[in-house]
């Protein structure tokens, strides 16, 4: 595959991908036999429209009929924008403003009546527009009392559990830029520097390089604007003992261990890569825990394969904690799916019985947390294949490759 054709593949979400997503949605909802699907939440609309419409107090709705026609209801200020970026749209309806003289949900009722859907079977991701940014309004069930409304709030989430070939192409690219950002992070990390100084420099340089490489035709808009980054999220030195400590502009000091995170964000998709790094040569105690976390992740990666359950993976990893007296250092399950959100279902958890299938994309991120020393965690993003997994992220993990400021 040539470089130019590869870039074209991720310039934007192609119409063919949007069409396929809608077909999969109707197939998944076949038992409800909907005459139309209505999507009110911004993330669902993004997935089914292939374009990002900002969610404010002004209601928006995507209507997809079972004859493959699709319509958007938007405020007038979004009409031309939606027409420009929306994929596979038959028509757009717009209203003046919210609250406006006529409530937008009452306008939606009129639209459904003109489509002869007021007494039909409607599938919706929720019963009306969500109450965000001060919005108030009637429910879908209230404006269409004679319709048979089936709420499927997790429909899009379930569609996203198995990634399409297009999704995987984009995720491979996000991993490439996450790797680049992490390389910069390691290069720029020095004792005496502040956290924000390092991560801000990395994000600016990595994002600039990514956007220049993808080219001027690349659509950088989405639920998260396109960028590449590598961060510490406050997990510096002893503070890394808390798995979800927040960024606090800590000073990096010699002898610290650092838990890093790196990713690219492209067309709403992401991968995740985390490493434990050391400022200067690690102590024997740091080396000991690092060798354990390497072993834990290797067990998890080897355990992920089609036909097994998520619970089996987590239990195999947990067995290593028990056999090596590390239960006191355990804090969280082995991993989770990832893609359109940082955490997606299913989870590599001892009580999640979901069967692993090809096309799922998991993180494998076991950790050890040692009081007065810090945290040790390694995460990679793994694509489940027919025979096992393919690691999409690839920054080195050997001890000699994760040292900063020697």
C-alpha positions as a Markdown table, in Angstrom:
| # | Residue | x | y | z |
|---|---|---|---|---|
| 1 | Unk | 0.0 | 0.0 | 0.0 |
| 2 | Unk | 1.5 | 3.4 | -1.0 |
| 3 | Unk | 1.8 | 6.2 | 1.4 |
| 4 | Unk | -0.6 | 8.4 | -0.5 |
| 5 | Unk | -3.4 | 5.8 | -0.5 |
| 6 | Unk | -2.9 | 5.1 | 3.2 |
| 7 | Unk | -3.3 | 8.8 | 4.0 |
| 8 | Unk | -6.4 | 8.9 | 1.9 |
| 9 | Unk | -7.9 | 6.1 | 3.9 |
| 10 | Unk | -7.8 | 8.2 | 7.1 |
| 11 | Unk | -8.5 | 11.7 | 5.6 |
| 12 | Unk | -12.1 | 11.4 | 6.8 |
| 13 | Unk | -14.7 | 8.8 | 7.6 |
| 14 | Unk | -15.8 | 7.4 | 4.2 |
| 15 | Unk | -19.4 | 7.2 | 3.2 |
| 16 | Unk | -19.1 | 3.5 | 2.7 |
| 17 | Unk | -18.1 | 3.1 | 6.4 |
| 18 | Unk | -21.2 | 5.1 | 7.5 |
| 19 | Unk | -23.5 | 3.0 | 5.3 |
| 20 | Unk | -22.0 | -0.2 | 6.8 |
| 21 | Unk | -22.5 | 1.1 | 10.4 |
| 22 | Unk | -26.2 | 1.8 | 9.7 |
| 23 | Unk | -26.7 | -1.6 | 8.2 |
| 24 | Unk | -25.1 | -3.2 | 11.2 |
| 25 | Unk | -27.3 | -1.2 | 13.5 |
| 26 | Unk | -30.5 | -2.4 | 11.8 |
| 27 | Unk | -29.3 | -5.9 | 11.8 |
| 28 | Unk | -28.6 | -5.8 | 15.5 |
| 29 | Unk | -32.0 | -4.3 | 16.2 |
| 30 | Unk | -33.8 | -6.8 | 14.0 |
| 31 | Unk | -36.0 | -8.2 | 16.8 |
| 32 | Unk | -37.5 | -4.8 | 17.4 |
| 33 | Unk | -38.1 | -4.4 | 13.6 |
| 34 | Unk | -37.9 | -0.6 | 13.7 |
| 35 | Unk | -39.3 | 1.6 | 10.9 |
| 36 | Unk | -36.7 | 4.2 | 11.9 |
| 37 | Unk | -33.9 | 4.8 | 14.3 |
| 38 | Unk | -33.5 | 8.1 | 16.2 |
| 39 | Unk | -30.2 | 9.2 | 17.7 |
| 40 | Unk | -30.0 | 12.2 | 20.1 |
| 41 | Unk | -26.6 | 11.8 | 21.8 |
| 42 | Unk | -23.6 | 13.4 | 20.2 |
| 43 | Unk | -21.3 | 10.4 | 20.3 |
| 44 | Unk | -24.0 | 8.2 | 18.7 |
| 45 | Unk | -24.7 | 10.8 | 16.0 |
| 46 | Unk | -20.9 | 11.0 | 15.3 |
| 47 | Unk | -20.7 | 7.3 | 14.8 |
| 48 | Unk | -23.8 | 7.0 | 12.6 |
| 49 | Unk | -23.2 | 10.3 | 10.7 |
| 50 | Unk | -19.4 | 10.2 | 10.3 |
| 51 | Unk | -19.2 | 13.8 | 11.4 |
| 52 | Unk | -19.2 | 15.8 | 14.6 |
| 53 | Unk | -22.0 | 18.1 | 15.5 |
| 54 | Unk | -21.4 | 20.0 | 18.7 |
| 55 | Unk | -23.9 | 19.3 | 21.5 |
| 56 | Unk | -25.3 | 22.3 | 23.2 |
| 57 | Unk | -28.7 | 23.3 | 24.7 |
| 58 | Unk | -30.0 | 23.2 | 21.1 |
| 59 | Unk | -31.5 | 19.7 | 20.3 |
| 60 | Unk | -30.2 | 17.7 | 17.4 |
| 61 | Unk | -31.5 | 14.4 | 16.1 |
| 62 | Unk | -30.4 | 12.0 | 13.4 |
| 63 | Unk | -33.3 | 10.0 | 11.9 |
| 64 | Unk | -32.4 | 6.9 | 9.9 |
| 65 | Unk | -35.3 | 5.1 | 8.1 |
| 66 | Unk | -35.2 | 1.5 | 7.3 |
| 67 | Unk | -35.2 | 2.4 | 3.6 |
| 68 | Unk | -31.6 | 3.8 | 4.2 |
| 69 | Unk | -32.6 | 7.4 | 3.9 |
| 70 | Unk | -31.3 | 9.7 | 6.7 |
| 71 | Unk | -32.3 | 13.1 | 7.9 |
| 72 | Unk | -30.9 | 15.6 | 10.5 |
| 73 | Unk | -32.7 | 18.0 | 12.7 |
| 74 | Unk | -30.4 | 20.8 | 13.7 |
| 75 | Unk | -30.6 | 24.5 | 14.7 |
| 76 | Unk | -30.2 | 26.9 | 11.9 |
| 77 | Unk | -26.7 | 27.9 | 13.0 |
| 78 | Unk | -25.7 | 24.2 | 12.2 |
| 79 | Unk | -27.6 | 23.8 | 8.9 |
| 80 | Unk | -24.9 | 24.7 | 6.4 |
| 81 | Unk | -22.2 | 23.1 | 8.6 |
| 82 | Unk | -24.1 | 19.8 | 8.8 |
| 83 | Unk | -24.7 | 19.8 | 5.0 |
| 84 | Unk | -21.0 | 20.3 | 4.5 |
| 85 | Unk | -19.7 | 17.5 | 6.7 |
| 86 | Unk | -22.6 | 15.0 | 7.1 |
| 87 | Unk | -22.3 | 11.6 | 5.4 |
| 88 | Unk | -25.1 | 9.9 | 3.5 |
| 89 | Unk | -27.8 | 12.5 | 4.4 |
| 90 | Unk | -31.0 | 12.6 | 2.4 |
| 91 | Unk | -32.1 | 15.9 | 3.9 |
| 92 | Unk | -31.7 | 18.4 | 6.7 |
| 93 | Unk | -34.4 | 20.1 | 8.8 |
| 94 | Unk | -33.5 | 23.2 | 10.7 |
| 95 | Unk | -35.3 | 25.4 | 13.3 |
| 96 | Unk | -34.6 | 29.0 | 14.3 |
| 97 | Unk | -33.4 | 28.7 | 17.8 |
| 98 | Unk | -33.9 | 27.2 | 21.3 |
| 99 | Unk | -36.2 | 27.8 | 23.2 |
| 100 | Unk | -37.7 | 29.6 | 20.2 |
| 101 | Unk | -41.3 | 30.3 | 19.4 |
| 102 | Unk | -41.9 | 26.6 | 18.7 |
| 103 | Unk | -40.0 | 24.0 | 20.8 |
| 104 | Unk | -37.6 | 22.0 | 18.5 |
| 105 | Unk | -39.1 | 18.7 | 19.8 |
| 106 | Unk | -42.6 | 19.8 | 18.6 |
| 107 | Unk | -40.9 | 20.5 | 15.2 |
| 108 | Unk | -39.5 | 16.9 | 15.4 |
| 109 | Unk | -43.0 | 15.6 | 15.9 |
| 110 | Unk | -44.1 | 17.4 | 12.7 |
| 111 | Unk | -41.2 | 15.9 | 10.8 |
| 112 | Unk | -42.1 | 12.4 | 12.0 |
| 113 | Unk | -45.7 | 13.0 | 10.9 |
| 114 | Unk | -44.6 | 14.0 | 7.4 |
| 115 | Unk | -42.6 | 10.8 | 7.2 |
| 116 | Unk | -45.6 | 8.8 | 8.5 |
| 117 | Unk | -43.6 | 7.6 | 11.5 |
| 118 | Unk | -45.8 | 9.0 | 14.2 |
| 119 | Unk | -47.5 | 5.6 | 14.7 |
| 120 | Unk | -44.6 | 3.4 | 13.8 |
| 121 | Unk | -41.9 | 1.4 | 15.5 |
| 122 | Unk | -39.1 | 3.7 | 16.5 |
| 123 | Unk | -35.8 | 2.7 | 18.0 |
| 124 | Unk | -34.0 | 5.5 | 20.0 |
| 125 | Unk | -30.8 | 5.8 | 21.9 |
| 126 | Unk | -32.7 | 7.7 | 24.5 |
| 127 | Unk | -36.3 | 9.0 | 25.1 |
| 128 | Unk | -35.5 | 12.5 | 23.8 |
| 129 | Unk | -32.7 | 15.0 | 23.9 |
| 130 | Unk | -30.4 | 14.8 | 27.0 |
| 131 | Unk | -30.7 | 17.6 | 29.6 |
| 132 | Unk | -27.4 | 19.3 | 29.0 |
| 133 | Unk | -26.4 | 23.0 | 29.1 |
| 134 | Unk | -29.8 | 24.0 | 30.5 |
| 135 | Unk | -31.9 | 22.2 | 27.9 |
| 136 | Unk | -35.5 | 21.2 | 29.0 |
| 137 | Unk | -38.1 | 19.6 | 26.8 |
| 138 | Unk | -40.6 | 16.9 | 26.2 |
| 139 | Unk | -39.7 | 13.3 | 25.8 |
| 140 | Unk | -39.9 | 11.4 | 22.5 |
| 141 | Unk | -42.6 | 9.2 | 24.0 |
| 142 | Unk | -44.6 | 12.4 | 24.9 |
| 143 | Unk | -44.5 | 13.9 | 21.4 |
| 144 | Unk | -45.2 | 10.5 | 19.8 |
| 145 | Unk | -47.6 | 8.8 | 22.2 |
| 146 | Unk | -48.9 | 6.4 | 19.5 |
| 147 | Unk | -45.5 | 5.2 | 18.4 |
| 148 | Unk | -43.9 | 2.0 | 19.7 |
| 149 | Unk | -40.6 | 3.3 | 21.1 |
| 150 | Unk | -37.8 | 1.0 | 22.0 |
| 151 | Unk | -34.9 | 2.5 | 23.8 |
| 152 | Unk | -31.5 | 0.9 | 23.1 |
| 153 | Unk | -29.1 | 3.2 | 24.9 |
| 154 | Unk | -26.2 | 0.8 | 24.4 |
| 155 | Unk | -26.7 | 0.0 | 20.7 |
| 156 | Unk | -23.8 | 2.1 | 19.4 |
| 157 | Unk | -21.6 | 1.0 | 22.2 |
| 158 | Unk | -22.3 | -2.7 | 21.3 |
| 159 | Unk | -21.5 | -1.9 | 17.6 |
| 160 | Unk | -18.2 | -0.4 | 18.6 |
| 161 | Unk | -17.2 | -3.5 | 20.6 |
| 162 | Unk | -16.0 | -5.1 | 17.4 |
| 163 | Unk | -13.9 | -2.8 | 15.2 |
| 164 | Unk | -14.3 | -2.5 | 11.5 |
| 165 | Unk | -11.3 | -2.7 | 9.1 |
| 166 | Unk | -11.5 | 1.1 | 8.8 |
| 167 | Unk | -11.5 | 1.5 | 12.6 |
| 168 | Unk | -8.4 | -0.7 | 12.8 |
| 169 | Unk | -6.6 | 1.2 | 10.0 |
| 170 | Unk | -7.2 | 4.4 | 12.0 |
| 171 | Unk | -6.1 | 2.9 | 15.3 |
| 172 | Unk | -2.9 | 1.7 | 13.7 |
| 173 | Unk | -2.2 | 5.3 | 12.8 |
| 174 | Unk | -3.0 | 6.6 | 16.3 |
| 175 | Unk | -0.5 | 4.0 | 17.7 |
| 176 | Unk | 2.2 | 5.3 | 15.4 |
| 177 | Unk | 1.8 | 8.9 | 16.6 |
| 178 | Unk | 1.5 | 7.8 | 20.2 |
| 179 | Unk | 4.8 | 6.0 | 19.8 |
| 180 | Unk | 6.3 | 9.2 | 18.4 |
| 181 | Unk | 5.0 | 11.3 | 21.2 |
| 182 | Unk | 6.4 | 8.9 | 23.8 |
| 183 | Unk | 9.8 | 9.0 | 22.2 |
| 184 | Unk | 9.8 | 12.8 | 22.6 |
| 185 | Unk | 8.6 | 12.4 | 26.2 |
| 186 | Unk | 11.5 | 10.2 | 27.1 |
| 187 | Unk | 13.9 | 12.5 | 25.3 |
| 188 | Unk | 12.7 | 15.7 | 27.0 |
| 189 | Unk | 12.3 | 14.3 | 30.5 |
| 190 | Unk | 15.0 | 15.5 | 32.8 |
| 191 | Unk | 15.4 | 15.9 | 36.6 |
| 192 | Unk | 14.4 | 19.3 | 37.8 |
| 193 | Unk | 11.8 | 19.9 | 35.0 |
| 194 | Unk | 8.1 | 20.5 | 35.8 |
| 195 | Unk | 5.5 | 18.0 | 34.5 |
| 196 | Unk | 3.6 | 20.6 | 32.4 |
| 197 | Unk | 6.7 | 21.9 | 30.7 |
| 198 | Unk | 7.5 | 18.5 | 29.4 |
| 199 | Unk | 4.0 | 17.3 | 28.3 |
| 200 | Unk | 3.1 | 20.7 | 26.7 |
| 201 | Unk | 6.3 | 20.6 | 24.6 |
| 202 | Unk | 5.6 | 17.0 | 23.5 |
| 203 | Unk | 2.0 | 17.6 | 22.6 |
| 204 | Unk | 2.8 | 20.7 | 20.5 |
| 205 | Unk | 5.6 | 19.1 | 18.6 |
| 206 | Unk | 3.9 | 15.6 | 18.1 |
| 207 | Unk | 0.5 | 17.1 | 17.1 |
| 208 | Unk | 2.2 | 19.5 | 14.7 |
| 209 | Unk | 4.1 | 16.7 | 13.0 |
| 210 | Unk | 1.1 | 14.4 | 12.9 |
| 211 | Unk | -1.2 | 17.1 | 11.3 |
| 212 | Unk | 1.5 | 18.1 | 8.7 |
| 213 | Unk | 2.0 | 14.5 | 7.8 |
| 214 | Unk | -1.7 | 13.6 | 7.4 |
| 215 | Unk | -2.0 | 16.7 | 5.2 |
| 216 | Unk | -4.4 | 19.6 | 4.6 |
| 217 | Unk | -7.3 | 17.4 | 3.6 |
| 218 | Unk | -7.4 | 15.5 | 6.9 |
| 219 | Unk | -10.5 | 16.1 | 9.0 |
| 220 | Unk | -9.2 | 17.0 | 12.4 |
| 221 | Unk | -12.7 | 17.4 | 13.9 |
| 222 | Unk | -14.4 | 14.9 | 16.2 |
| 223 | Unk | -15.4 | 14.2 | 19.8 |
| 224 | Unk | -11.8 | 14.8 | 20.7 |
| 225 | Unk | -9.9 | 17.0 | 18.3 |
| 226 | Unk | -7.1 | 15.2 | 16.5 |
| 227 | Unk | -3.8 | 15.3 | 18.4 |
| 228 | Unk | -0.9 | 13.3 | 19.6 |
| 229 | Unk | 0.3 | 13.3 | 23.2 |
| 230 | Unk | 2.4 | 11.7 | 25.9 |
| 231 | Unk | 1.6 | 12.5 | 29.5 |
| 232 | Unk | 2.4 | 11.7 | 33.1 |
| 233 | Unk | -1.0 | 12.6 | 34.5 |
| 234 | Unk | 0.7 | 13.4 | 37.8 |
| 235 | Unk | 2.1 | 9.8 | 38.2 |
| 236 | Unk | 5.5 | 11.0 | 39.2 |
| 237 | Unk | 7.7 | 9.5 | 41.9 |
| 238 | Unk | 5.7 | 8.5 | 45.0 |
| 239 | Unk | 2.6 | 10.1 | 43.6 |
| 240 | Unk | 2.4 | 7.2 | 41.0 |
| 241 | Unk | 1.2 | 5.0 | 43.9 |
| 242 | Unk | -2.3 | 6.4 | 43.2 |
| 243 | Unk | -3.4 | 4.9 | 39.8 |
| 244 | Unk | -5.6 | 7.9 | 38.9 |
| 245 | Unk | -3.8 | 10.8 | 40.5 |
| 246 | Unk | -4.3 | 14.0 | 38.5 |
| 247 | Unk | -1.7 | 16.2 | 36.8 |
| 248 | Unk | -0.3 | 18.6 | 39.4 |
| 249 | Unk | 2.8 | 20.0 | 37.7 |
| 250 | Unk | 5.1 | 18.0 | 39.9 |
| 251 | Unk | 8.8 | 18.4 | 39.7 |
| 252 | Unk | 10.6 | 15.4 | 38.2 |
| 253 | Unk | 13.5 | 14.2 | 40.4 |
| 254 | Unk | 16.3 | 11.8 | 40.0 |
| 255 | Unk | 15.3 | 8.4 | 41.3 |
| 256 | Unk | 11.6 | 8.8 | 40.5 |
| 257 | Unk | 9.7 | 6.2 | 38.6 |
| 258 | Unk | 7.2 | 7.7 | 36.2 |
| 259 | Unk | 4.0 | 6.2 | 34.7 |
| 260 | Unk | 3.5 | 7.6 | 31.3 |
| 261 | Unk | 0.6 | 7.5 | 28.8 |
| 262 | Unk | 0.7 | 8.1 | 25.1 |
| 263 | Unk | -1.8 | 8.1 | 22.3 |
| 264 | Unk | -2.9 | 9.6 | 19.0 |
| 265 | Unk | -6.5 | 10.8 | 18.5 |
| 266 | Unk | -7.8 | 10.5 | 14.9 |
| 267 | Unk | -11.4 | 10.6 | 13.7 |
| 268 | Unk | -12.7 | 9.9 | 17.2 |
| 269 | Unk | -10.5 | 6.8 | 17.6 |
| 270 | Unk | -7.5 | 6.2 | 19.9 |
| 271 | Unk | -5.1 | 3.6 | 21.2 |
| 272 | Unk | -3.4 | 3.6 | 24.6 |
| 273 | Unk | 0.2 | 2.9 | 25.5 |
| 274 | Unk | 1.6 | 3.3 | 29.1 |
| 275 | Unk | 5.1 | 2.7 | 30.3 |
| 276 | Unk | 6.9 | 2.8 | 33.6 |
| 277 | Unk | 10.1 | 4.8 | 33.2 |
| 278 | Unk | 12.9 | 5.7 | 35.5 |
| 279 | Unk | 14.8 | 9.0 | 36.0 |
| 280 | Unk | 18.4 | 7.8 | 36.2 |
| 281 | Unk | 19.4 | 4.2 | 36.8 |
| 282 | Unk | 16.6 | 2.3 | 38.7 |
| 283 | Unk | 17.3 | 0.9 | 42.2 |
| 284 | Unk | 17.3 | -2.9 | 42.9 |
| 285 | Unk | 13.8 | -2.4 | 44.4 |
| 286 | Unk | 12.5 | -0.6 | 41.4 |
| 287 | Unk | 14.0 | -3.3 | 39.1 |
| 288 | Unk | 12.3 | -6.0 | 41.2 |
| 289 | Unk | 8.8 | -4.6 | 40.8 |
| 290 | Unk | 9.4 | -3.7 | 37.2 |
| 291 | Unk | 10.3 | -7.3 | 36.4 |
| 292 | Unk | 7.1 | -8.4 | 38.1 |
| 293 | Unk | 4.9 | -6.0 | 36.1 |
| 294 | Unk | 6.6 | -7.2 | 32.8 |
| 295 | Unk | 5.7 | -10.8 | 33.8 |
| 296 | Unk | 2.1 | -9.8 | 34.6 |
| 297 | Unk | 1.5 | -8.1 | 31.3 |
| 298 | Unk | 3.1 | -11.0 | 29.4 |
| 299 | Unk | 0.6 | -13.4 | 31.1 |
| 300 | Unk | -2.3 | -11.2 | 30.2 |
| 301 | Unk | -1.3 | -10.8 | 26.6 |
| 302 | Unk | -0.8 | -14.6 | 26.1 |
| 303 | Unk | -4.2 | -15.2 | 27.7 |
| 304 | Unk | -6.2 | -13.0 | 25.3 |
| 305 | Unk | -7.5 | -15.1 | 22.4 |
| 306 | Unk | -10.8 | -15.7 | 20.7 |
| 307 | Unk | -13.3 | -18.0 | 22.5 |
| 308 | Unk | -12.0 | -17.3 | 25.9 |
| 309 | Unk | -13.9 | -15.1 | 28.4 |
| 310 | Unk | -12.6 | -11.8 | 29.7 |
| 311 | Unk | -12.8 | -13.3 | 33.2 |
| 312 | Unk | -10.4 | -16.1 | 32.4 |
| 313 | Unk | -7.8 | -13.5 | 31.3 |
| 314 | Unk | -8.1 | -11.5 | 34.5 |
| 315 | Unk | -8.0 | -14.6 | 36.7 |
| 316 | Unk | -4.8 | -15.9 | 35.1 |
| 317 | Unk | -3.2 | -12.5 | 35.8 |
| 318 | Unk | -4.5 | -12.4 | 39.3 |
| 319 | Unk | -3.0 | -15.9 | 40.0 |
| 320 | Unk | 0.5 | -14.4 | 39.5 |
| 321 | Unk | -0.2 | -11.8 | 42.1 |
| 322 | Unk | -1.3 | -14.5 | 44.6 |
| 323 | Unk | 1.6 | -16.8 | 43.8 |
| 324 | Unk | 4.2 | -14.0 | 44.3 |
| 325 | Unk | 2.7 | -12.4 | 47.4 |
| 326 | Unk | 1.7 | -9.2 | 45.5 |
| 327 | Unk | -2.0 | -9.0 | 46.4 |
| 328 | Unk | -1.3 | -6.0 | 48.5 |
| 329 | Unk | 0.0 | -4.2 | 45.5 |
| 330 | Unk | -3.1 | -5.0 | 43.3 |
| 331 | Unk | -5.5 | -2.2 | 42.5 |
| 332 | Unk | -7.5 | -2.9 | 39.3 |
| 333 | Unk | -8.5 | -5.4 | 36.7 |
| 334 | Unk | -6.2 | -6.3 | 33.8 |
| 335 | Unk | -7.7 | -4.1 | 31.0 |
| 336 | Unk | -10.6 | -3.0 | 28.9 |
| 337 | Unk | -11.7 | -2.4 | 25.4 |
| 338 | Unk | -10.7 | 0.9 | 23.8 |
| 339 | Unk | -11.4 | 2.8 | 20.6 |
| 340 | Unk | -14.1 | 5.5 | 20.5 |
| 341 | Unk | -13.7 | 6.0 | 24.3 |
| 342 | Unk | -10.8 | 5.6 | 26.6 |
| 343 | Unk | -12.6 | 2.8 | 28.4 |
| 344 | Unk | -15.1 | 0.6 | 26.5 |
| 345 | Unk | -16.9 | -2.7 | 27.2 |
| 346 | Unk | -16.1 | -5.5 | 27.8 |
| 347 | Unk | -13.5 | -5.5 | 30.6 |
| 348 | Unk | -10.7 | -7.9 | 31.4 |
| 349 | Unk | -12.3 | -8.4 | 34.8 |
| 350 | Unk | -12.7 | -11.6 | 36.9 |
| 351 | Unk | -16.5 | -11.1 | 36.8 |
| 352 | Unk | -17.0 | -10.2 | 33.1 |
| 353 | Unk | -18.1 | -13.3 | 31.2 |
| 354 | Unk | -18.0 | -11.7 | 27.8 |
| 355 | Unk | -16.5 | -14.1 | 25.1 |
| 356 | Unk | -13.6 | -12.5 | 23.4 |
| 357 | Unk | -14.0 | -12.2 | 19.6 |
| 358 | Unk | -11.8 | -11.3 | 16.6 |
| 359 | Unk | -12.0 | -7.5 | 16.0 |
| 360 | Unk | -12.2 | -6.6 | 19.6 |
| 361 | Unk | -9.4 | -4.2 | 20.8 |
| 362 | Unk | -8.2 | -4.4 | 24.4 |
| 363 | Unk | -5.7 | -2.8 | 26.6 |
| 364 | Unk | -3.6 | -5.1 | 28.8 |
| 365 | Unk | -2.5 | -2.9 | 31.7 |
| 366 | Unk | -1.8 | -4.8 | 35.0 |
| 367 | Unk | -0.1 | -2.7 | 37.6 |
| 368 | Unk | 1.7 | -2.8 | 41.0 |
| 369 | Unk | 1.4 | 0.0 | 43.5 |
| 370 | Unk | 4.0 | 0.1 | 46.3 |
| 371 | Unk | 3.5 | 2.6 | 49.1 |
| 372 | Unk | 6.3 | 5.1 | 49.6 |
| 373 | Unk | 7.9 | 3.8 | 46.3 |
| 374 | Unk | 5.4 | 4.4 | 43.5 |
| 375 | Unk | 3.4 | 2.7 | 40.8 |
| 376 | Unk | 4.5 | 0.3 | 38.1 |
| 377 | Unk | 2.2 | -0.2 | 35.1 |
| 378 | Unk | 2.6 | -1.1 | 31.5 |
| 379 | Unk | -0.2 | -0.9 | 29.0 |
| 380 | Unk | -0.5 | -1.9 | 25.3 |
| 381 | Unk | -3.3 | -1.9 | 22.9 |
| 382 | Unk | -4.1 | -5.4 | 21.4 |
| 383 | Unk | -6.2 | -6.3 | 18.4 |
| 384 | Unk | -7.8 | -9.7 | 18.7 |
| 385 | Unk | -7.2 | -11.8 | 15.6 |
| 386 | Unk | -8.4 | -15.2 | 14.5 |
| 387 | Unk | -5.5 | -16.9 | 16.3 |
| 388 | Unk | -4.5 | -14.6 | 19.2 |
| 389 | Unk | -3.6 | -10.9 | 19.4 |
| 390 | Unk | -1.6 | -8.4 | 17.5 |
| 391 | Unk | 0.0 | -5.6 | 19.5 |
| 392 | Unk | -0.7 | -2.2 | 17.9 |
| 393 | Unk | 1.5 | -0.2 | 20.3 |
| 394 | Unk | 5.2 | -0.9 | 20.3 |
| 395 | Unk | 7.4 | 1.4 | 22.4 |
| 396 | Unk | 10.1 | -0.8 | 23.9 |
| 397 | Unk | 9.7 | -2.2 | 27.4 |
| 398 | Unk | 13.0 | -3.7 | 28.3 |
| 399 | Unk | 14.6 | -2.1 | 31.4 |
| 400 | Unk | 17.5 | -0.5 | 29.5 |
| 401 | Unk | 15.0 | 1.2 | 27.1 |
| 402 | Unk | 12.8 | 2.9 | 29.8 |
| 403 | Unk | 15.4 | 5.1 | 31.5 |
| 404 | Unk | 15.4 | 8.9 | 31.2 |
| 405 | Unk | 18.2 | 11.3 | 32.0 |
| 406 | Unk | 21.0 | 8.8 | 32.5 |
